[in-house]
PDB file of C-alpha atoms in Angstrom:
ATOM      1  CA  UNK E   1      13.827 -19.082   9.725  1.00  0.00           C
ATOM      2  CA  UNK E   2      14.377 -20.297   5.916  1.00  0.00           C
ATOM      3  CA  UNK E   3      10.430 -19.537   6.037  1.00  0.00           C
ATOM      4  CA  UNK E   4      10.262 -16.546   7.108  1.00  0.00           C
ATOM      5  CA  UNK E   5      12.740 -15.141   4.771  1.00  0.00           C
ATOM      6  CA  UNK E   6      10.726 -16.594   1.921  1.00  0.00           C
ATOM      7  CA  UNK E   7       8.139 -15.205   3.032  1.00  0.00           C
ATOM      8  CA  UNK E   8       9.563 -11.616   3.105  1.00  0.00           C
ATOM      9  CA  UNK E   9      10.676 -11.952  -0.577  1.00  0.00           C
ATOM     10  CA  UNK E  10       6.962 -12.794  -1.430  1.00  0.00           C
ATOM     11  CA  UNK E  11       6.390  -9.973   0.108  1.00  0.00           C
ATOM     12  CA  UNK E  12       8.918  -7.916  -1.789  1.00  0.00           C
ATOM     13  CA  UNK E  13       7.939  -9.191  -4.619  1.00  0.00           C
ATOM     14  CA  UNK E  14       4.026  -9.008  -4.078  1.00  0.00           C
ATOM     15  CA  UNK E  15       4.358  -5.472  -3.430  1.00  0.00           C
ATOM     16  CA  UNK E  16       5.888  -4.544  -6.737  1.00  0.00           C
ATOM     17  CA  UNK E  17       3.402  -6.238  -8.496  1.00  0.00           C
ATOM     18  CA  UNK E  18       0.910  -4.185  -6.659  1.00  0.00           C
ATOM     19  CA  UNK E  19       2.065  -1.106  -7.219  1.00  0.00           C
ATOM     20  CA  UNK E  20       2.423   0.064 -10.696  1.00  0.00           C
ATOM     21  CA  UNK E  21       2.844   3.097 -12.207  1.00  0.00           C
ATOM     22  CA  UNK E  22       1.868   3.492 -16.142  1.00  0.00           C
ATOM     23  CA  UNK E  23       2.938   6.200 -17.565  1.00  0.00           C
ATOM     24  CA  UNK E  24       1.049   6.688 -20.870  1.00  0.00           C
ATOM     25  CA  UNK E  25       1.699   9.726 -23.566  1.00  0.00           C
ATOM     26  CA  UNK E  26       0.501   9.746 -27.208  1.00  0.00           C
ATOM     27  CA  UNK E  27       4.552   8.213 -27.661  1.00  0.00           C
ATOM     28  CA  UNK E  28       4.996   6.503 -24.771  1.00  0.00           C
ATOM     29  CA  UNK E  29       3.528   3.410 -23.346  1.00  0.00           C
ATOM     30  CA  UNK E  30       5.938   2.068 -20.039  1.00  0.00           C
ATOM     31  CA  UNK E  31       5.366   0.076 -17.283  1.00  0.00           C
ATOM     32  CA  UNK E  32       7.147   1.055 -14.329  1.00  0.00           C
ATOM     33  CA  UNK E  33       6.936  -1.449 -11.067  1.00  0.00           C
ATOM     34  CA  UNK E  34       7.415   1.370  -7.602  1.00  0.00           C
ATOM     35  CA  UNK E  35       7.681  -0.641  -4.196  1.00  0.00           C
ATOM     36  CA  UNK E  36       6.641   1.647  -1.715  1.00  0.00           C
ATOM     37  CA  UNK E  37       8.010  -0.924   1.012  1.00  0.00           C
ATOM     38  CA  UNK E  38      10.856  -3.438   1.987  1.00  0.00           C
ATOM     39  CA  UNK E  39      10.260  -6.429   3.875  1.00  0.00           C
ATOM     40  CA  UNK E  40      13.113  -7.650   5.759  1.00  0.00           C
ATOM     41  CA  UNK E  41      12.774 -11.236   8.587  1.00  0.00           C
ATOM     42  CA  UNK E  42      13.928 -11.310  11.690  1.00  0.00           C
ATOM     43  CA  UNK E  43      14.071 -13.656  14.673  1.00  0.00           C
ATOM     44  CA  UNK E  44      12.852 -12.482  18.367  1.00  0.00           C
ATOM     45  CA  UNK E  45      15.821 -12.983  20.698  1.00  0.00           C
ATOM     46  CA  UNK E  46      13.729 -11.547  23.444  1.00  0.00           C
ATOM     47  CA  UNK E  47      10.558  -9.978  24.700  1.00  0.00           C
ATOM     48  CA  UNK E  48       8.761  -8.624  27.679  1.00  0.00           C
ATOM     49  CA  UNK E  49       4.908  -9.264  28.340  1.00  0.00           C
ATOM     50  CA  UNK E  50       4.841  -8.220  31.844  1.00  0.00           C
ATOM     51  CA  UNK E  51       6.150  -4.372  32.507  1.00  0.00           C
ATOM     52  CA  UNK E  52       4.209  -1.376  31.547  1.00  0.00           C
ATOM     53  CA  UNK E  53       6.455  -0.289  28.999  1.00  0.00           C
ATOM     54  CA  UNK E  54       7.241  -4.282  27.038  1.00  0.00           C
ATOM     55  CA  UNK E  55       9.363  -3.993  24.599  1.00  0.00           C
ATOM     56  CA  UNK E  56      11.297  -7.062  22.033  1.00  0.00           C
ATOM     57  CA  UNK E  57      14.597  -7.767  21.151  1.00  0.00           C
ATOM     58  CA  UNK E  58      15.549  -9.287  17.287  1.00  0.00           C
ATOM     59  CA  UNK E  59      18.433 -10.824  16.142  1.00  0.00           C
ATOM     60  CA  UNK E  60      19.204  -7.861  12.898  1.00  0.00           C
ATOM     61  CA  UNK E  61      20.459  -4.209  13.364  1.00  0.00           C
ATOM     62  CA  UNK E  62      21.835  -1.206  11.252  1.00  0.00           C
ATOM     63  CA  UNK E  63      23.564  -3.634   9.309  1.00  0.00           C
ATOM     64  CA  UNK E  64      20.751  -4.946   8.246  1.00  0.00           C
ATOM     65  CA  UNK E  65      19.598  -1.510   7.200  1.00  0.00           C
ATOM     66  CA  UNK E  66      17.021  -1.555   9.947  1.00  0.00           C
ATOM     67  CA  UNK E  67      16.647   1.767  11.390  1.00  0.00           C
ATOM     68  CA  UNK E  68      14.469   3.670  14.255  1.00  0.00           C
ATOM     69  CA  UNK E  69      10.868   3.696  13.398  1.00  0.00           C
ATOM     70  CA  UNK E  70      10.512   1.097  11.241  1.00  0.00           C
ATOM     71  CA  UNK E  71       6.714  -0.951  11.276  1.00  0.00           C
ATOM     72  CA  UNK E  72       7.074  -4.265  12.659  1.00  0.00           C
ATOM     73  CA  UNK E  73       4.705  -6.874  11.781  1.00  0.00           C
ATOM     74  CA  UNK E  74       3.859 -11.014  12.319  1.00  0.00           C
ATOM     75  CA  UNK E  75       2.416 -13.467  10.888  1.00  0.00           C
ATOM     76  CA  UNK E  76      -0.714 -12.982  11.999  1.00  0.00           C
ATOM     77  CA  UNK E  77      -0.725  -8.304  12.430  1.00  0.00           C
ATOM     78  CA  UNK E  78       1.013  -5.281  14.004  1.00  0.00           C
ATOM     79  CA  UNK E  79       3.713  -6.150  16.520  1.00  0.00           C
ATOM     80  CA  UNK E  80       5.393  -2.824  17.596  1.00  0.00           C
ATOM     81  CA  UNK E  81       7.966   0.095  16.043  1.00  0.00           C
ATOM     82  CA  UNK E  82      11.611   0.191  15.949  1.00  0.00           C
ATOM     83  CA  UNK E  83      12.871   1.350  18.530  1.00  0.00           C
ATOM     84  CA  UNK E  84      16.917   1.864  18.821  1.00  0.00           C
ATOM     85  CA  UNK E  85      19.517  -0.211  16.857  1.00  0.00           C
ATOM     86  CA  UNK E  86      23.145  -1.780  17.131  1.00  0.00           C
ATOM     87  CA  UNK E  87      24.921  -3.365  14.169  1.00  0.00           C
ATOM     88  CA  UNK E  88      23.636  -6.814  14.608  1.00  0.00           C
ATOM     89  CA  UNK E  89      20.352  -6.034  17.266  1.00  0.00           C
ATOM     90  CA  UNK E  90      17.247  -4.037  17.266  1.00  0.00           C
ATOM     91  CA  UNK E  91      14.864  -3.234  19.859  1.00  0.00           C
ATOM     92  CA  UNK E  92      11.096  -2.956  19.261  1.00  0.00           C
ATOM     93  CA  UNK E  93       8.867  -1.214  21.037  1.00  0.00           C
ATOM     94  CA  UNK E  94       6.061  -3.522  21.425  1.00  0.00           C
ATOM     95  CA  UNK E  95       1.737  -2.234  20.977  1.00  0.00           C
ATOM     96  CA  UNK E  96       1.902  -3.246  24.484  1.00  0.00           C
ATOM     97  CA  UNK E  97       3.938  -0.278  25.847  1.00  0.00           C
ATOM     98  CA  UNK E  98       2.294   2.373  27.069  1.00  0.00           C
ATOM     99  CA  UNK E  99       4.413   4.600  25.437  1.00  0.00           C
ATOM    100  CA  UNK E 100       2.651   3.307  22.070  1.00  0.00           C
ATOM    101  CA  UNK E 101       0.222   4.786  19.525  1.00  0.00           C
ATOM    102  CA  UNK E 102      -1.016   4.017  16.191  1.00  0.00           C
ATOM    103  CA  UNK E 103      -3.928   5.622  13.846  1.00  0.00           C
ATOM    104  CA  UNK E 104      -5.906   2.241  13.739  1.00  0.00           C
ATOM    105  CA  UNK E 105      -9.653   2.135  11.157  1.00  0.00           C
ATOM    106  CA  UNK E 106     -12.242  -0.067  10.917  1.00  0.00           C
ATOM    107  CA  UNK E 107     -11.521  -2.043   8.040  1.00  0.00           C
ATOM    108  CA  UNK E 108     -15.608  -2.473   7.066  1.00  0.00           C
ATOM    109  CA  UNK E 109     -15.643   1.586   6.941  1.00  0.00           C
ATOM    110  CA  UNK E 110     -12.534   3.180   7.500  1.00  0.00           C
ATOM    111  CA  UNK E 111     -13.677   4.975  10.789  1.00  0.00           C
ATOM    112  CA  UNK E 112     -10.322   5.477  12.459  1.00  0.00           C
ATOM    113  CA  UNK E 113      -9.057   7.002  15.768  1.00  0.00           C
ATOM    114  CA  UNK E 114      -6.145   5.730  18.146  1.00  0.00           C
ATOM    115  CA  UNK E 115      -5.288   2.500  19.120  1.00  0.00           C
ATOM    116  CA  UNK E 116      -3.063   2.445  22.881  1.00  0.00           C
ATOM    117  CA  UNK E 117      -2.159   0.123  25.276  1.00  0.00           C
ATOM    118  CA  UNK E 118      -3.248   0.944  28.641  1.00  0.00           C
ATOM    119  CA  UNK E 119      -1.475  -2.026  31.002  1.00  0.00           C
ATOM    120  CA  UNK E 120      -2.689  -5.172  32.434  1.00  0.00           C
ATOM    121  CA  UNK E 121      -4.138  -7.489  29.771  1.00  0.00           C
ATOM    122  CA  UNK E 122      -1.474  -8.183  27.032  1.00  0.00           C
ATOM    123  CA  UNK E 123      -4.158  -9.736  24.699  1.00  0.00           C
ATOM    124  CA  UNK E 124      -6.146  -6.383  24.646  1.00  0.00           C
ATOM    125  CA  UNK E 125      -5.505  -2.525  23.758  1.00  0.00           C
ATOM    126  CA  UNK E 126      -8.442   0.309  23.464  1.00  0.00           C
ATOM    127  CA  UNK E 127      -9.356   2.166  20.451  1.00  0.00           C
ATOM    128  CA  UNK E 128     -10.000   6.055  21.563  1.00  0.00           C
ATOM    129  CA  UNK E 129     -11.714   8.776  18.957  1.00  0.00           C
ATOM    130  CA  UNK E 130     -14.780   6.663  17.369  1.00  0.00           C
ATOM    131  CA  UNK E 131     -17.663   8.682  18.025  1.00  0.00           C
ATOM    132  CA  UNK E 132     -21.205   7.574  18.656  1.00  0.00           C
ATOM    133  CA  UNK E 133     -22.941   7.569  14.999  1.00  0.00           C
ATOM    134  CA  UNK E 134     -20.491   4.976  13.798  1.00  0.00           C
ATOM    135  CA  UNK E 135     -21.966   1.940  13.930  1.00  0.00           C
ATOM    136  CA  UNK E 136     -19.639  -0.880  15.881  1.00  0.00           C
ATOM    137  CA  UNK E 137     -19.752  -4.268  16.801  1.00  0.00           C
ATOM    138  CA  UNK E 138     -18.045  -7.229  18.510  1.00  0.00           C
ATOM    139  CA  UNK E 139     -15.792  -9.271  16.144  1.00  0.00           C
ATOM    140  CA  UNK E 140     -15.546  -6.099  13.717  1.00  0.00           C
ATOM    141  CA  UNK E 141     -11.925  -5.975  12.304  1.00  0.00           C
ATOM    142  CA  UNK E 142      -9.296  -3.172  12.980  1.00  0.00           C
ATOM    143  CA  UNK E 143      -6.429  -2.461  10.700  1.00  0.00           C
ATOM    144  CA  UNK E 144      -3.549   0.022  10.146  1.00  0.00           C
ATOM    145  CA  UNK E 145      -3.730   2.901   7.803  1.00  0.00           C
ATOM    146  CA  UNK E 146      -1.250   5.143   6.124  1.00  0.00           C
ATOM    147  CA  UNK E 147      -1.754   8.275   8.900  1.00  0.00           C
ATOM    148  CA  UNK E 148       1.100   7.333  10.251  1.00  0.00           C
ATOM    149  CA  UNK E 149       3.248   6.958   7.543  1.00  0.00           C
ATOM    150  CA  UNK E 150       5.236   4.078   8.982  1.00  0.00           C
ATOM    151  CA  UNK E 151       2.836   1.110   8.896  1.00  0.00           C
ATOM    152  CA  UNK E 152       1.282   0.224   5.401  1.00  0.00           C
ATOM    153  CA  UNK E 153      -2.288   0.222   4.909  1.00  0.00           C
ATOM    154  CA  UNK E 154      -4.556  -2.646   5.862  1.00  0.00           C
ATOM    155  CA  UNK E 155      -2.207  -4.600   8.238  1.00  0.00           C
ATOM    156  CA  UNK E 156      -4.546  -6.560  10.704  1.00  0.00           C
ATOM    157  CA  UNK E 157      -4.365  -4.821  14.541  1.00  0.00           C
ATOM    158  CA  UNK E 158      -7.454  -7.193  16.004  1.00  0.00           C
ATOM    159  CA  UNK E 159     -10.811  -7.266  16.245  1.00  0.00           C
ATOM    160  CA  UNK E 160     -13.531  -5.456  18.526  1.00  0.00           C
ATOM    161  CA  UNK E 161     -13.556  -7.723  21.876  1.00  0.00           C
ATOM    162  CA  UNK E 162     -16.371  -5.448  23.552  1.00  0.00           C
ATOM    163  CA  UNK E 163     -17.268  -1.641  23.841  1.00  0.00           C
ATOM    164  CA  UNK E 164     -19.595   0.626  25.523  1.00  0.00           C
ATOM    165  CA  UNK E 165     -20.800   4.490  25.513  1.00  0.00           C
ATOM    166  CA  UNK E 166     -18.918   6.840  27.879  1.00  0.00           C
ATOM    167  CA  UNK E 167     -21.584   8.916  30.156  1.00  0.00           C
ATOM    168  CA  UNK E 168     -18.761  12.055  30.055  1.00  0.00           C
ATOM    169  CA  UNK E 169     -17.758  11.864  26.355  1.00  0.00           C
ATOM    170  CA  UNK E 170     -19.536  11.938  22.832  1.00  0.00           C
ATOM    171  CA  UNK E 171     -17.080   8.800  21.582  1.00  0.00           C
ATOM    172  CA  UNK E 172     -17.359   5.017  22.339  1.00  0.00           C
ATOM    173  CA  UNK E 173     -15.149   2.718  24.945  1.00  0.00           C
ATOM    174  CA  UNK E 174     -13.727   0.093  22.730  1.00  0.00           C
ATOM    175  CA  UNK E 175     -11.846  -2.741  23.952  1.00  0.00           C
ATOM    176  CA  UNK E 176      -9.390  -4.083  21.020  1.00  0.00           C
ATOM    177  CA  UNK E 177      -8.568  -8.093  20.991  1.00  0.00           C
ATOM    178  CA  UNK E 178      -4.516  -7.904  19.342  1.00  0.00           C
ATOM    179  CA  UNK E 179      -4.084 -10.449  16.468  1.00  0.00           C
ATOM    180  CA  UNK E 180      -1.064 -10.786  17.829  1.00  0.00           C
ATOM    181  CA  UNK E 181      -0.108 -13.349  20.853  1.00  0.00           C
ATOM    182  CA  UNK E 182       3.003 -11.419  22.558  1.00  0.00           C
ATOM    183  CA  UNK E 183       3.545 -14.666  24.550  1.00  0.00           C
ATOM    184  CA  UNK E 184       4.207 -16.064  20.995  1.00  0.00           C
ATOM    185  CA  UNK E 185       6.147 -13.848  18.718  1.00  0.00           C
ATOM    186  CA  UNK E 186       9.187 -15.868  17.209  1.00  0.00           C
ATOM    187  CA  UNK E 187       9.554 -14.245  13.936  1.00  0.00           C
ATOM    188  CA  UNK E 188       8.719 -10.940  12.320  1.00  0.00           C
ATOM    189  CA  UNK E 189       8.704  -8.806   9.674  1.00  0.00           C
ATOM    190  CA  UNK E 190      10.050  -5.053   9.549  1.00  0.00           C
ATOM    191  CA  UNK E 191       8.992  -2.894   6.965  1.00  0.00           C
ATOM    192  CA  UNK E 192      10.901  -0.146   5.542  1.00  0.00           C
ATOM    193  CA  UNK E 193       8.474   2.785   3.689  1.00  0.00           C
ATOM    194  CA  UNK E 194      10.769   3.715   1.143  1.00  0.00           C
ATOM    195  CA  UNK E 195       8.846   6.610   0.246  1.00  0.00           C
ATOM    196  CA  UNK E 196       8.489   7.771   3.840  1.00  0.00           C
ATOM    197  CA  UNK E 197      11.452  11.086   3.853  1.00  0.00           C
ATOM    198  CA  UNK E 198       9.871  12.520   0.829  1.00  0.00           C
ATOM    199  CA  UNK E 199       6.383  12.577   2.410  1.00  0.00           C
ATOM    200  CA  UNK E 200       7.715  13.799   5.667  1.00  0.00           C
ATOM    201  CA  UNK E 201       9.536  16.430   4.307  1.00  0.00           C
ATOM    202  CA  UNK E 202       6.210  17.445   1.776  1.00  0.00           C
ATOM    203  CA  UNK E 203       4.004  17.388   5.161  1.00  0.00           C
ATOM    204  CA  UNK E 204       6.967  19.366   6.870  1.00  0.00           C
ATOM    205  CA  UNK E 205       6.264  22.543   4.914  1.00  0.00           C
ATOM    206  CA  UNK E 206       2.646  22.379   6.340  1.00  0.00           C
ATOM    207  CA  UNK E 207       4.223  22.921   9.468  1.00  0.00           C
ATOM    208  CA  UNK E 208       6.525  25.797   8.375  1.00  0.00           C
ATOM    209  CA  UNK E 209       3.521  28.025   6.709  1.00  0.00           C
ATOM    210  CA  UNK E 210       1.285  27.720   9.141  1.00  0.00           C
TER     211      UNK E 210
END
């Protein structure tokens, strides 16, 4: 536990490092560290590997300041999205719920289409919308990207276990291996985009004026 919340300040502090923002004018010459997201540990209390829709219980809530629709990530890649909150719980809705969907790229060349969870195997998910001329193969690593403006980029989702052309469509069958084990989450990470209200309510007006 002591871990993990080390860990999360690393984080914290790694992404403010990253993340500068230099403003320079024939006067001025500032430095000005943005973090674009908060890392915050928490311990799985339980989890579900088994139903269609799985979904994990942690041990922090709205107290916490975790709220719906947070990313949640492990140790090793993408775990799931908040789901609901109490004051001291939160649920997560795991990438093994059906119910689940995530703009997912391939990190060699930023192809991206849909990564879901279609049942059965808890080790594997499929990655829909890659079409034929992009060139794929097994072991090839999948990661998140900022479509979704929940998850940030370049957090590991697994790696391409096997695939296959479709007779009926113009895109590829691609069977994703998680980097995840769901039989052995214990701690995790949610990550709050701090920035995430001011881009939803920029893309909003897109919306409006169409």
């Amino acid at each position: 536990k002591e871990l993990a919340e080390e860990n999360a300040e690393i984080r914290n502090i790694n992404t403010r490092i990253d993340n500068p923002l230099i403003l320079n004018t024939d006067s001025i010459q500032d430095t000005v560290f943005k973090q674009q997201y908060l890392y915050t540990s928490a311990e799985v209390i339980n989890n579900t590997v088994i139903f269609p829709k799985n979904y994990i219980t942690i041990n922090k809530g709205s107290d916490a300041g975790i709220v719906q629709d947070m990313a949640v990530i492990g140790p090793k890649g993408v775990v799931g999205i908040v789901f609901s909150t109490s004051k001291h719980f939160s649920t997560i809705m795991s990438v093994i719920n059906m119910d689940f969907k995530i703009s997912a790229q391939f990190k060699k060349n930023n192809y991206f289409g849909s990564l879901v969870w279609e049942g059965g195997d808890f080790r594997r998910a499929k990655l829909h919308e890659i079409p034929y001329h992009v060139d794929v193969k097994k072991g090839d690593t999948i990661i998140t990207n900022t479509f979704s403006n929940i998850f940030p980029a370049g957090i590991p989702i697994g790696v391409v276990a096997d695939f296959k052309k479709s007779s009926s469509e113009n895109f590829y069958d691609i069977d994703i291996e998680l980097a995840t084990d769901f039989k052995n989450v214990q701690q995790v990470y949610i990550v709050r985009n701090l920035l995430k209200s001011e881009r939803d309510s920029l893309e909003s007006l897109n919306h409006t004026n169409k």
